[in-house]
Amino acid sequence: MASISLRRGLLLDARIHSFRQCQRPSFRFHRFLSSSPSLQSEQRPKTRLKIPDTIRENIYTLPNALTMSRIVACPVLGWSILRGNFELATSLLVYAGLTDLADGYLARRFKMRSVLGTILDPAADKTLMTTLTVTLSMGGYIPVPLAVIIIGRDVLLTLSAFVIRYKSLPEPKTFARYWDFGIPSVEVKPTEISKVNTALQLLLMGATTFAQLLPTSFALFDVNSSLIGLQWIVGATTIGSGLSYVFSSSAVRVIGGKRPKP
């Protein structure tokens, strides 16, 4: 009986040992796994795509804050013109002119220039000009066709700016990165005729606003009639400045690349 029990125990141990050998991969199979390139690539962890380094800049500067204050003041300016409060409107125009001079001086003097500033400054001018154009035309102080020319030109330039911003934005092009103006992608430089046009437009709108504070006949001539010649000049320079952005190669400079094709 003892010998039978011993034989059964040895047989059971042999079966257990053979079962464990079947469950354990062989040494040759381990070598096959380590030497197979396809299996190695599957076992390796996938690496994330590295986002290329992007240029960033400080946009929280005093010149940019002054420029933003001009934009914020535009609704109040428009409201004052529609209400006939030309004293307040004239005061806001004086404030806009002073802050326009101040932000440019501070940016140059204390080296606080930024690519966003090159976009915000003309945007503030255009917001001011659009507010004056719409409200003065609604009040009958400037002709409606002139208002259509001024606003139409600004709308076309604004749509072009959105397209150029998208095309010049470094990869990856996401919604958050598109509206992150700390990532500069394009710099806008006004053309010479555009600078002249902006000055003439501001002169016309400012003179028209200030003229409402004067008597109808001032210094032996009609103030409103004397502005008709300036209105024709502004209409011509507005059309010319819009065409200059289309045909000028230096008006738009892409940061770190070539100008995108329209």
XYZ file of C-alpha atoms in Angstrom:
262
model
C 0.000 0.000 0.000
C 2.820 2.367 0.802
C 4.403 1.780 -2.581
C 1.088 2.428 -4.367
C 0.613 5.704 -2.482
C 4.161 6.750 -3.358
C 3.594 6.014 -7.040
C 0.357 8.008 -7.057
C 2.108 10.940 -5.380
C 4.948 10.928 -7.888
C 2.462 10.726 -10.772
C 0.495 13.677 -9.376
C 3.698 15.732 -8.986
C 4.669 14.955 -12.572
C 1.275 16.073 -13.867
C 1.437 19.328 -11.869
C 4.940 20.005 -13.153
C 3.933 19.412 -16.767
C 0.886 21.687 -16.373
C 3.073 24.506 -15.040
C 5.453 24.090 -17.950
C 2.582 24.454 -20.385
C 1.409 27.671 -18.727
C 4.928 29.222 -18.730
C 6.210 30.551 -22.138
C 9.382 28.993 -23.296
C 12.712 30.808 -23.516
C 12.658 30.581 -27.289
C 9.225 32.227 -27.399
C 10.570 35.090 -25.221
C 13.447 35.542 -27.640
C 10.958 35.610 -30.549
C 8.967 38.358 -28.844
C 12.048 40.450 -28.147
C 13.458 40.045 -31.657
C 10.224 40.723 -33.604
C 10.131 44.396 -34.763
C 6.383 44.414 -35.354
C 5.624 43.094 -31.901
C 8.123 45.511 -30.345
C 6.402 48.466 -31.991
C 3.058 47.298 -30.594
C 4.491 46.988 -27.098
C 6.158 50.437 -27.129
C 4.096 53.276 -25.647
C 2.847 55.783 -28.205
C 4.532 59.171 -27.961
C 2.465 62.358 -28.166
C 2.924 64.742 -31.048
C 5.072 67.627 -29.949
C 3.519 71.054 -30.594
C 6.104 73.363 -32.157
C 7.338 76.294 -30.122
C 5.158 79.385 -30.612
C 6.135 83.012 -30.232
C 4.322 84.730 -27.364
C 4.358 88.345 -26.187
C 3.024 90.494 -23.364
C -0.237 92.095 -24.446
C -1.147 93.624 -21.067
C 0.518 96.992 -21.550
C -0.562 100.575 -20.884
C -0.674 101.526 -24.599
C -3.001 98.608 -25.316
C -5.172 99.596 -22.329
C -5.480 103.162 -23.649
C -6.383 101.819 -27.065
C -9.060 99.578 -25.560
C -10.490 102.561 -23.645
C -11.092 104.321 -26.966
C -13.017 101.309 -28.225
C -15.106 101.156 -25.034
C -15.931 104.882 -25.338
C -17.391 104.490 -28.840
C -20.902 103.349 -27.770
C -21.164 106.363 -25.448
C -20.042 108.609 -28.301
C -22.684 107.206 -30.630
C -25.387 107.553 -27.985
C -24.464 111.201 -27.353
C -24.680 112.051 -31.083
C -28.079 110.387 -31.478
C -29.306 112.255 -28.396
C -27.986 115.554 -29.748
C -25.534 115.942 -26.876
C -22.668 117.285 -28.984
C -20.871 118.716 -25.943
C -20.259 115.182 -24.650
C -19.528 113.915 -28.166
C -16.896 116.599 -28.725
C -15.321 115.842 -25.341
C -15.046 112.143 -26.200
C -13.471 113.009 -29.547
C -10.850 115.106 -27.770
C -10.209 112.200 -25.365
C -9.836 109.790 -28.291
C -7.312 112.080 -29.968
C -5.231 112.535 -26.815
C -5.135 108.817 -25.983
C -4.216 108.049 -29.596
C -1.166 110.282 -29.246
C -0.356 108.966 -25.754
C -0.393 105.239 -26.545
C 1.887 105.725 -29.546
C 4.364 107.777 -27.504
C 4.400 105.324 -24.594
C 4.882 102.340 -26.905
C 7.908 103.974 -28.562
C 9.406 105.626 -25.480
C 9.213 102.661 -23.099
C 9.520 99.879 -25.711
C 6.046 98.476 -25.109
C 5.264 97.764 -28.731
C 3.379 94.585 -29.533
C 1.933 92.917 -32.578
C -1.489 93.133 -30.942
C -0.976 96.883 -30.658
C -0.481 97.150 -34.412
C -3.903 95.520 -34.803
C -5.728 97.214 -31.908
C -4.710 100.758 -32.850
C -6.230 100.752 -36.350
C -9.160 98.715 -35.013
C -9.863 101.463 -32.468
C -9.685 104.096 -35.210
C -12.071 102.089 -37.375
C -14.479 101.529 -34.491
C -14.475 105.254 -33.775
C -14.895 106.070 -37.460
C -17.733 103.563 -37.904
C -19.551 104.933 -34.854
C -19.257 108.503 -36.125
C -20.194 107.550 -39.686
C -23.320 105.615 -38.733
C -24.647 108.068 -36.172
C -23.873 111.224 -38.186
C -25.487 109.735 -41.300
C -28.550 108.738 -39.262
C -28.810 112.339 -38.090
C -28.482 113.659 -41.647
C -25.160 115.412 -40.981
C -23.216 113.510 -43.683
C -24.466 111.952 -46.964
C -25.559 108.312 -46.855
C -23.523 107.313 -49.994
C -20.336 108.539 -48.289
C -21.221 106.479 -45.223
C -21.731 103.395 -47.407
C -18.280 103.849 -49.004
C -16.533 104.232 -45.638
C -18.285 101.330 -43.916
C -18.117 99.034 -46.951
C -14.369 99.473 -47.210
C -13.904 98.720 -43.492
C -16.124 95.614 -43.667
C -14.088 94.184 -46.555
C -10.801 94.850 -44.750
C -12.132 93.243 -41.558
C -13.215 90.069 -43.365
C -9.812 89.892 -45.058
C -8.104 90.225 -41.662
C -10.035 87.202 -40.308
C -8.986 85.094 -43.295
C -5.336 86.149 -43.100
C -5.284 85.461 -39.354
C -6.458 81.884 -39.955
C -4.025 81.219 -42.795
C -1.025 82.641 -40.930
C -1.748 80.990 -37.549
C 0.919 78.357 -36.685
C -0.212 74.762 -36.339
C -2.298 73.433 -34.709
C -5.155 75.706 -35.848
C -7.663 75.518 -32.999
C -10.471 77.842 -31.951
C -8.711 78.753 -28.690
C -5.405 79.498 -30.420
C -7.173 81.552 -33.109
C -8.543 83.975 -30.498
C -5.386 83.912 -28.348
C -3.853 87.239 -29.395
C -0.807 86.465 -27.276
C 0.179 84.289 -30.255
C 1.052 86.803 -32.967
C 0.781 85.551 -36.523
C 0.498 88.637 -38.707
C 1.432 92.292 -38.436
C -0.550 94.990 -40.236
C 1.176 98.163 -41.386
C -1.020 100.985 -42.731
C -0.117 102.305 -46.159
C 0.696 105.968 -46.739
C -2.597 106.763 -48.427
C -4.402 104.918 -45.625
C -2.766 107.192 -43.038
C -3.838 110.257 -45.024
C -7.351 108.848 -45.409
C -7.683 108.155 -41.677
C -6.585 111.702 -40.841
C -9.038 113.182 -43.352
C -11.880 111.006 -42.094
C -11.229 112.032 -38.501
C -10.998 115.665 -39.606
C -14.333 115.427 -41.415
C -16.155 113.641 -38.596
C -14.642 115.866 -35.920
C -15.426 119.056 -37.840
C -18.975 117.858 -38.517
C -19.496 117.060 -34.836
C -17.953 120.320 -33.635
C -19.933 122.311 -36.233
C -23.164 121.381 -34.475
C -22.030 123.472 -31.500
C -21.674 126.582 -33.691
C -24.403 128.798 -35.086
C -25.765 127.838 -38.506
C -24.024 130.846 -40.088
C -20.612 131.346 -38.542
C -18.038 133.881 -39.752
C -20.201 134.884 -42.750
C -20.435 131.381 -44.320
C -22.478 128.217 -43.896
C -20.494 125.768 -41.779
C -22.221 122.599 -43.049
C -21.966 123.632 -46.715
C -18.243 124.255 -46.339
C -17.731 120.580 -45.454
C -19.049 119.299 -48.801
C -15.660 119.641 -50.502
C -13.996 117.689 -47.678
C -16.616 114.979 -48.058
C -15.697 114.454 -51.731
C -11.992 114.258 -50.846
C -12.662 111.702 -48.100
C -14.714 109.568 -50.492
C -11.857 109.483 -53.021
C -9.136 108.687 -50.447
C -11.299 105.971 -48.883
C -11.552 104.110 -52.181
C -7.834 104.601 -52.870
C -6.759 103.365 -49.431
C -8.879 100.221 -49.797
C -7.199 99.401 -53.099
C -3.758 100.055 -51.596
C -4.165 97.150 -49.154
C -4.983 94.842 -52.049
C -1.993 95.730 -54.220
C 0.605 96.559 -51.542
C 3.066 93.804 -50.594
C 4.243 95.505 -47.386
C 0.871 96.196 -45.755
C 0.669 92.703 -44.206
C 3.687 90.887 -42.761
C 3.336 87.314 -41.565
C 5.388 86.564 -38.439
C 8.038 84.008 -39.346
C 6.779 83.293 -42.832
C 5.558 84.526 -46.177
C 2.366 86.417 -46.840
C -0.459 83.901 -47.276
C -2.055 83.666 -50.660
C -5.612 85.059 -50.791
